[in-house]
Short mmCIF file of C-alpha atoms in Angstrom, two decimals:
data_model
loop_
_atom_site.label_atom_id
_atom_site.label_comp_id
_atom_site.label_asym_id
_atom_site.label_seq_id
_atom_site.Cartn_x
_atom_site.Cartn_y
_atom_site.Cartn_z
CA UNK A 1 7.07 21.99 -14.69
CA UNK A 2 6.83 19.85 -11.67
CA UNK A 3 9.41 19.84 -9.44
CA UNK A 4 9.48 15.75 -8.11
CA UNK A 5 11.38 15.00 -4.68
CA UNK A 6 12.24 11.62 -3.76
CA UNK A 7 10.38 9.82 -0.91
CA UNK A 8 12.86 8.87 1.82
CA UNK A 9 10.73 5.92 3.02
CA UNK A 10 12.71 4.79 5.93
CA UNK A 11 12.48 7.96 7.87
CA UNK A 12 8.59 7.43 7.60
CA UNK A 13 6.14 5.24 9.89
CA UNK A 14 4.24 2.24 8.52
CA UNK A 15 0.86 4.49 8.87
CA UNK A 16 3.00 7.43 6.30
CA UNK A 17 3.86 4.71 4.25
CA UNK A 18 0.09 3.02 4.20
CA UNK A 19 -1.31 6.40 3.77
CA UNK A 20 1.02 7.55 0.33
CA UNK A 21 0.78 4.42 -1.09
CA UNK A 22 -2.82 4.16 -0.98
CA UNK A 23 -3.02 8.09 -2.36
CA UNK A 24 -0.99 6.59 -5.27
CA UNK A 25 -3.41 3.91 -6.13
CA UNK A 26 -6.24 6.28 -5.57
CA UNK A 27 -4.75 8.41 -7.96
CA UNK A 28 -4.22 5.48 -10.51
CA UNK A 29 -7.45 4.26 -9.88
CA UNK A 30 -9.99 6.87 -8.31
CA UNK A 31 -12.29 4.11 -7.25
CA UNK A 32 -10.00 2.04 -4.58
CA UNK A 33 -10.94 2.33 -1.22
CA UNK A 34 -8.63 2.20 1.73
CA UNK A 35 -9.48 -0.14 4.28
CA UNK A 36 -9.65 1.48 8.30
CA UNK A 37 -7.05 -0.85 9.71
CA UNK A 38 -8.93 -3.28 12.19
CA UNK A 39 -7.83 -7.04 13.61
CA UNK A 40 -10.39 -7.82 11.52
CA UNK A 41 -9.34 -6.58 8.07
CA UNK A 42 -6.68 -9.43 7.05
CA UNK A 43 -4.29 -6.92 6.04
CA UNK A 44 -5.99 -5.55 3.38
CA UNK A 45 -5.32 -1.53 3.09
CA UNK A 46 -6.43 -0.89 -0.20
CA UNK A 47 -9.12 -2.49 -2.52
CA UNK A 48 -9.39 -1.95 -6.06
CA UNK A 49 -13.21 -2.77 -7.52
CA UNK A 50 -12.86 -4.86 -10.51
CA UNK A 51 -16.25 -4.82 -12.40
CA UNK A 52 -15.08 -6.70 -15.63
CA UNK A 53 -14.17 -9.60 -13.88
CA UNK A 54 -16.50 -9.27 -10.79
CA UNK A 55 -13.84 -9.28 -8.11
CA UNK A 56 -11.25 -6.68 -6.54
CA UNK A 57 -7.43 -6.50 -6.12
CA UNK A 58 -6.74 -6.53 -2.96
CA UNK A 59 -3.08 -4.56 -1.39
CA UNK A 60 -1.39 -4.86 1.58
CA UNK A 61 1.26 -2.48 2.28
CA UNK A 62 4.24 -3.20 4.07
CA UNK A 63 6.70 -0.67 5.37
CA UNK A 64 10.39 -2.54 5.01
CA UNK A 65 12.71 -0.08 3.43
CA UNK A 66 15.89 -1.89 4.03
CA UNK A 67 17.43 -5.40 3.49
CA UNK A 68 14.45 -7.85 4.20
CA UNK A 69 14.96 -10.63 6.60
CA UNK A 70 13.25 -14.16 6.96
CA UNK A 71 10.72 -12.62 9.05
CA UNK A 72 9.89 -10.10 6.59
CA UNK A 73 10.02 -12.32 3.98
CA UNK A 74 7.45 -14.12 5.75
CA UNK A 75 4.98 -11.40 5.50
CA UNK A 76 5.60 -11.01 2.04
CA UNK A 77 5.09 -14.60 1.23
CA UNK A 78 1.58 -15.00 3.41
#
C-alpha cells in the first residue's frame, strides 16, 4: 500500500511548486510538455496537446499558499 504524505506547499519555492505540479499533469497526461521559463513564454509552464479539438490547454502555475491578496488576485484573473 502506498504510504501518501501531504505536500506542505508554503515551505516550497515557486520553481518546487512549478516543477510538482507539472509532474502531476505529466502523470495525468503523459504528453504535456513543460515550458523552460523565458520572458518570452507568457506564463505558460505546462501545455497539454489537444488533438480532438486541434488546440492545447495551456497552465500557469502560481505559487500562493496562503490568503490571496488583490495583487494576487490579479495574477489569477490575467
Amino acid at each position: 500500500m502506498a504510504s501518501w504524505a501531504r505536500v506542505e506547499w508554503a515551505r516550497l519555492s515557486g520553481d518546487d511548486v512549478e516543477h510538482v505540479v507539472a509532474v502531476m499533469l505529466a502523470r495525468e497526461h503523459p504528453w504535456a510538455n513543460r515550458i523552460r521559463p523565458s520572458k518570452g513564454d507568457r506564463g505558460l509552464d505546462v501545455v497539454v496537446p489537444r488533438p480532438e479539438i486541434g488546440g492545447v490547454d495551456v497552465y500557469q502555475v502560481k505559487s500562493f499558499a496562503v490568503n490571496l491578496g488583490s495583487g494576487e488576485k490579479r495574477q489569477i484573473a490575467q
